[in-house]
Short mmCIF file of N, CA and C in Angstrom, two decimals:
data_model
loop_
_atom_site.label_atom_id
_atom_site.label_comp_id
_atom_site.label_asym_id
_atom_site.label_seq_id
_atom_site.Cartn_x
_atom_site.Cartn_y
_atom_site.Cartn_z
N UNK G 1121 -79.13 114.89 -186.55
CA UNK G 1121 -77.76 115.23 -186.18
C UNK G 1121 -77.64 115.92 -184.53
N UNK G 1122 -78.89 116.53 -184.18
CA UNK G 1122 -78.91 117.35 -182.95
C UNK G 1122 -78.88 116.40 -181.74
N UNK G 1123 -79.65 115.17 -182.24
CA UNK G 1123 -79.71 114.46 -181.03
C UNK G 1123 -78.32 113.45 -180.76
N UNK G 1124 -77.55 113.12 -181.86
CA UNK G 1124 -76.39 112.53 -181.72
C UNK G 1124 -75.44 113.41 -181.07
N UNK G 1125 -75.35 114.63 -181.35
CA UNK G 1125 -74.42 115.57 -180.46
C UNK G 1125 -74.94 115.56 -179.10
N UNK G 1126 -76.14 115.57 -178.62
CA UNK G 1126 -76.26 115.50 -177.44
C UNK G 1126 -76.24 114.36 -176.67
N UNK G 1127 -76.25 113.24 -177.35
CA UNK G 1127 -75.76 111.89 -176.65
C UNK G 1127 -74.16 111.67 -176.51
N UNK G 1128 -73.55 112.37 -177.46
CA UNK G 1128 -72.11 112.11 -177.11
C UNK G 1128 -71.86 113.19 -176.46
N UNK G 1129 -72.13 114.47 -176.17
CA UNK G 1129 -71.98 115.31 -174.81
C UNK G 1129 -72.35 114.80 -173.84
N UNK G 1130 -73.78 114.01 -173.63
CA UNK G 1130 -73.94 113.54 -172.44
C UNK G 1130 -72.82 112.44 -171.71
N UNK G 1131 -72.41 111.44 -172.96
CA UNK G 1131 -71.64 110.43 -172.72
C UNK G 1131 -70.22 110.89 -172.13
N UNK G 1132 -69.77 111.89 -172.82
CA UNK G 1132 -68.38 112.60 -172.50
C UNK G 1132 -68.51 113.13 -171.18
N UNK G 1133 -69.53 113.83 -170.68
CA UNK G 1133 -69.51 114.64 -169.38
C UNK G 1133 -69.67 113.45 -168.25
N UNK G 1134 -70.41 112.22 -168.57
CA UNK G 1134 -70.56 111.27 -167.65
C UNK G 1134 -69.33 110.75 -167.25
N UNK G 1135 -68.73 110.34 -168.37
CA UNK G 1135 -67.42 109.61 -168.57
C UNK G 1135 -66.25 110.40 -167.87
N UNK G 1136 -66.24 111.76 -168.25
CA UNK G 1136 -65.17 112.76 -167.25
C UNK G 1136 -65.40 112.78 -165.99
N UNK G 1137 -66.76 112.95 -165.53
CA UNK G 1137 -67.05 112.78 -164.12
C UNK G 1137 -66.54 111.74 -163.58
N UNK G 1138 -66.87 110.56 -163.95
CA UNK G 1138 -66.47 109.20 -163.37
C UNK G 1138 -64.75 109.17 -163.17
N UNK G 1139 -64.15 109.48 -164.55
CA UNK G 1139 -62.64 109.52 -164.59
C UNK G 1139 -62.18 110.50 -163.17
N UNK G 1140 -62.74 111.63 -163.08
CA UNK G 1140 -62.36 112.58 -161.89
C UNK G 1140 -62.42 111.87 -160.52
N UNK G 1141 -63.93 111.28 -160.43
CA UNK G 1141 -63.88 110.73 -159.05
C UNK G 1141 -63.12 109.31 -158.81
N UNK G 1142 -62.76 108.60 -159.86
CA UNK G 1142 -61.76 107.65 -160.00
C UNK G 1142 -60.51 108.11 -159.40
N UNK G 1143 -60.10 109.07 -160.01
CA UNK G 1143 -58.52 109.64 -159.99
C UNK G 1143 -58.43 109.97 -158.45
N UNK G 1144 -59.61 110.80 -157.84
CA UNK G 1144 -59.77 111.14 -156.47
C UNK G 1144 -59.66 109.80 -155.48
N UNK G 1145 -60.56 108.90 -155.94
CA UNK G 1145 -60.40 107.67 -155.18
C UNK G 1145 -59.20 106.84 -155.24
N UNK G 1146 -58.41 106.76 -156.43
CA UNK G 1146 -57.29 106.16 -156.47
C UNK G 1146 -56.20 106.48 -155.13
N UNK G 1147 -56.51 107.70 -154.85
CA UNK G 1147 -55.48 108.11 -153.49
C UNK G 1147 -55.57 107.39 -152.46
N UNK G 1148 -56.66 106.50 -152.17
CA UNK G 1148 -56.78 106.08 -150.81
C UNK G 1148 -55.87 104.90 -150.90
N UNK G 1149 -55.54 104.89 -149.25
CA UNK G 1149 -54.53 103.71 -148.88
C UNK G 1149 -55.06 102.22 -149.41
N UNK G 1150 -55.91 101.99 -148.76
CA UNK G 1150 -56.66 100.58 -148.66
C UNK G 1150 -57.28 100.28 -150.26
N UNK G 1151 -56.94 99.03 -150.51
CA UNK G 1151 -57.05 98.77 -152.15
C UNK G 1151 -58.66 98.45 -152.26
N UNK G 1152 -59.26 97.74 -151.36
CA UNK G 1152 -60.73 97.20 -151.20
C UNK G 1152 -61.37 98.55 -151.18
N UNK G 1153 -61.20 99.54 -150.49
CA UNK G 1153 -61.91 100.90 -150.30
C UNK G 1153 -62.10 101.55 -151.68
N UNK G 1154 -60.71 101.41 -152.27
CA UNK G 1154 -60.86 102.05 -153.66
C UNK G 1154 -61.89 101.23 -154.61
N UNK G 1155 -61.62 100.26 -154.47
CA UNK G 1155 -62.37 99.16 -155.71
C UNK G 1155 -63.87 99.73 -155.36
N UNK G 1156 -64.45 99.28 -154.03
CA UNK G 1156 -65.86 99.68 -153.55
C UNK G 1156 -66.36 101.13 -153.96
N UNK G 1157 -65.59 102.03 -153.71
CA UNK G 1157 -66.11 103.29 -153.89
C UNK G 1157 -65.91 103.64 -155.24
N UNK G 1158 -65.15 103.09 -156.15
CA UNK G 1158 -65.20 103.32 -157.51
C UNK G 1158 -66.17 102.51 -158.23
N UNK G 1159 -66.56 101.53 -157.64
CA UNK G 1159 -67.62 100.94 -158.26
C UNK G 1159 -69.10 101.50 -157.95
N UNK G 1160 -69.09 102.18 -156.58
CA UNK G 1160 -70.25 102.82 -156.40
C UNK G 1160 -70.50 104.15 -157.03
N UNK G 1161 -69.26 104.63 -157.73
CA UNK G 1161 -69.29 105.97 -158.47
C UNK G 1161 -69.68 105.71 -159.88
N UNK G 1162 -69.37 104.58 -160.36
CA UNK G 1162 -69.79 104.26 -161.64
C UNK G 1162 -71.21 103.79 -161.69
N UNK G 1163 -71.84 103.14 -160.89
CA UNK G 1163 -72.97 102.65 -160.82
C UNK G 1163 -74.24 103.36 -161.02
N UNK G 1164 -74.35 104.56 -160.61
CA UNK G 1164 -75.46 105.26 -160.76
C UNK G 1164 -75.84 105.91 -162.20
N UNK G 1165 -74.85 106.34 -163.01
CA UNK G 1165 -75.27 106.78 -164.57
C UNK G 1165 -75.87 105.30 -165.15
N UNK G 1166 -75.17 104.24 -164.80
CA UNK G 1166 -75.43 102.90 -165.41
C UNK G 1166 -77.00 102.43 -165.17
N UNK G 1167 -77.25 102.57 -163.91
CA UNK G 1167 -78.59 102.37 -163.43
C UNK G 1167 -79.79 103.33 -164.33
N UNK G 1168 -79.39 104.69 -164.28
CA UNK G 1168 -80.03 105.69 -165.09
C UNK G 1168 -80.40 105.27 -166.37
N UNK G 1169 -79.33 104.79 -167.02
CA UNK G 1169 -79.29 104.55 -168.41
C UNK G 1169 -80.08 103.14 -168.75
N UNK G 1170 -79.86 102.48 -167.75
CA UNK G 1170 -80.70 100.85 -167.81
C UNK G 1170 -82.15 101.21 -167.60
N UNK G 1171 -82.59 101.76 -166.64
CA UNK G 1171 -83.98 101.91 -166.30
C UNK G 1171 -84.53 102.80 -167.38
N UNK G 1172 -83.94 103.84 -167.99
CA UNK G 1172 -84.59 104.47 -169.02
C UNK G 1172 -84.63 103.68 -170.32
N UNK G 1173 -83.71 102.79 -170.60
CA UNK G 1173 -83.77 101.95 -171.57
C UNK G 1173 -84.90 100.77 -171.50
N UNK G 1174 -85.13 100.51 -170.25
CA UNK G 1174 -86.15 99.66 -170.14
C UNK G 1174 -87.41 100.21 -170.08
N UNK G 1175 -87.55 101.29 -169.68
CA UNK G 1175 -88.92 101.87 -169.98
C UNK G 1175 -89.24 102.49 -171.26
N UNK G 1176 -88.34 102.94 -172.10
CA UNK G 1176 -88.70 102.94 -173.53
C UNK G 1176 -88.74 101.50 -174.35
N UNK G 1177 -88.26 100.87 -173.62
CA UNK G 1177 -88.43 99.23 -174.43
C UNK G 1177 -89.94 98.83 -174.12
N UNK G 1178 -90.30 99.20 -173.02
CA UNK G 1178 -91.56 99.00 -172.53
C UNK G 1178 -92.59 99.61 -173.32
N UNK G 1179 -92.36 100.88 -173.62
CA UNK G 1179 -93.18 101.83 -174.38
C UNK G 1179 -93.22 101.30 -175.76
N UNK G 1180 -92.00 100.96 -176.57
CA UNK G 1180 -91.81 100.42 -177.86
C UNK G 1180 -92.52 99.16 -178.10
N UNK G 1181 -92.46 97.97 -177.28
CA UNK G 1181 -92.72 97.04 -177.74
C UNK G 1181 -94.18 96.42 -176.75
N UNK G 1182 -94.60 97.01 -176.03
CA UNK G 1182 -95.97 96.74 -175.45
C UNK G 1182 -97.20 97.89 -175.73
N UNK G 1183 -96.77 98.85 -175.53
CA UNK G 1183 -97.72 100.03 -176.04
C UNK G 1183 -97.90 100.39 -177.37
N UNK G 1184 -96.92 99.64 -178.43
CA UNK G 1184 -96.82 100.01 -179.80
C UNK G 1184 -96.91 101.41 -179.99
N UNK G 1185 -96.20 102.30 -179.21
CA UNK G 1185 -95.78 103.51 -179.69
C UNK G 1185 -94.62 103.70 -180.40
N UNK G 1186 -94.35 104.84 -181.30
CA UNK G 1186 -93.20 104.80 -182.25
C UNK G 1186 -92.25 105.69 -181.25
N UNK G 1187 -91.58 104.97 -180.37
CA UNK G 1187 -90.61 105.69 -179.53
C UNK G 1187 -89.22 105.45 -180.48
N UNK G 1188 -88.41 106.34 -181.07
CA UNK G 1188 -87.18 106.03 -182.01
C UNK G 1188 -86.20 105.91 -181.30
N UNK G 1189 -86.06 106.45 -179.93
CA UNK G 1189 -84.66 106.56 -179.30
C UNK G 1189 -84.23 105.49 -178.47
N UNK G 1190 -84.64 104.11 -178.75
CA UNK G 1190 -84.44 103.17 -177.69
C UNK G 1190 -83.21 102.44 -178.20
N UNK G 1191 -82.93 102.14 -179.37
CA UNK G 1191 -81.75 101.68 -179.90
C UNK G 1191 -80.48 102.65 -179.72
N UNK G 1192 -80.68 104.11 -179.60
CA UNK G 1192 -79.69 105.09 -179.42
C UNK G 1192 -79.28 104.79 -178.00
N UNK G 1193 -80.47 104.92 -177.21
CA UNK G 1193 -80.27 104.74 -175.88
C UNK G 1193 -79.49 103.34 -175.41
N UNK G 1194 -79.86 102.41 -175.96
CA UNK G 1194 -79.13 101.10 -175.88
C UNK G 1194 -77.68 101.23 -176.17
N UNK G 1195 -77.34 101.83 -177.35
CA UNK G 1195 -75.89 102.03 -177.86
C UNK G 1195 -75.18 103.05 -176.55
N UNK G 1196 -75.98 104.01 -176.19
CA UNK G 1196 -75.40 105.05 -175.19
C UNK G 1196 -74.94 104.14 -173.99
N UNK G 1197 -75.71 103.11 -173.38
CA UNK G 1197 -75.57 102.28 -172.29
C UNK G 1197 -74.57 101.28 -172.46
N UNK G 1198 -74.27 100.92 -173.56
CA UNK G 1198 -73.33 99.95 -173.79
C UNK G 1198 -71.89 100.80 -174.04
N UNK G 1199 -71.89 101.95 -174.56
CA UNK G 1199 -70.84 102.61 -174.48
C UNK G 1199 -70.15 103.43 -173.33
N UNK G 1200 -71.46 103.81 -172.31
CA UNK G 1200 -71.04 103.94 -171.19
C UNK G 1200 -70.37 102.83 -170.22
N UNK G 1201 -70.97 101.73 -170.63
CA UNK G 1201 -70.55 100.54 -169.63
C UNK G 1201 -69.08 100.22 -169.99
N UNK G 1202 -68.79 100.58 -171.34
CA UNK G 1202 -67.55 99.97 -171.67
C UNK G 1202 -66.51 101.11 -171.27
N UNK G 1203 -66.86 102.27 -171.69
CA UNK G 1203 -65.86 103.36 -171.01
C UNK G 1203 -65.54 103.24 -169.65
N UNK G 1204 -66.57 103.17 -168.68
CA UNK G 1204 -66.56 103.28 -167.26
C UNK G 1204 -65.92 101.95 -166.66
N UNK G 1205 -65.97 100.95 -167.35
CA UNK G 1205 -65.06 99.80 -167.15
C UNK G 1205 -63.64 99.93 -167.45
N UNK G 1206 -63.11 100.52 -168.45
CA UNK G 1206 -62.02 101.03 -168.92
C UNK G 1206 -61.49 101.99 -167.93
N UNK G 1207 -62.19 102.65 -167.57
CA UNK G 1207 -61.71 103.95 -166.72
C UNK G 1207 -61.55 103.29 -165.16
N UNK G 1208 -62.27 102.44 -164.92
CA UNK G 1208 -62.06 101.69 -163.38
C UNK G 1208 -60.74 101.03 -163.59
N UNK G 1209 -60.54 100.12 -164.62
CA UNK G 1209 -59.34 98.97 -164.73
C UNK G 1209 -58.06 99.87 -164.70
N UNK G 1210 -57.95 101.04 -165.60
CA UNK G 1210 -56.84 101.78 -165.97
C UNK G 1210 -56.88 102.63 -164.78
N UNK G 1211 -57.70 103.24 -163.93
CA UNK G 1211 -57.62 104.32 -162.92
C UNK G 1211 -57.37 103.63 -161.82
N UNK G 1212 -57.51 102.33 -161.33
CA UNK G 1212 -57.11 101.69 -160.19
C UNK G 1212 -56.05 101.05 -160.30
N UNK G 1213 -55.40 100.89 -161.21
CA UNK G 1213 -54.11 100.10 -161.68
C UNK G 1213 -52.97 100.76 -160.67
N UNK G 1214 -52.24 99.82 -160.13
CA UNK G 1214 -51.05 100.53 -159.09
C UNK G 1214 -50.13 100.90 -160.18
N UNK G 1215 -49.95 102.36 -159.71
CA UNK G 1215 -48.55 102.80 -160.52
C UNK G 1215 -47.40 102.67 -159.89
N UNK G 1216 -46.27 103.07 -160.92
CA UNK G 1216 -45.04 102.75 -160.40
C UNK G 1216 -44.36 104.09 -159.58
#
């Protein structure tokens, strides 16, 4: 149960950071700058999660070690991707 809470806390902290930065970026005047900066804000955590998942996959399947966190990290990466895309879409939408 302890690992699950750590994964949820990590996901919540990273998504809150992305949401805060997208809220700041959404104040820019030019739309293309908003989109580019928002994508640049959302990419580093995704790259870290993906590289970590790839390394654990390499350990799991080629070295035949018992790394139990691979599937949890894949789910964490998928949840982050879904959450970040949702934040980008809703956060960069033009308000009334």
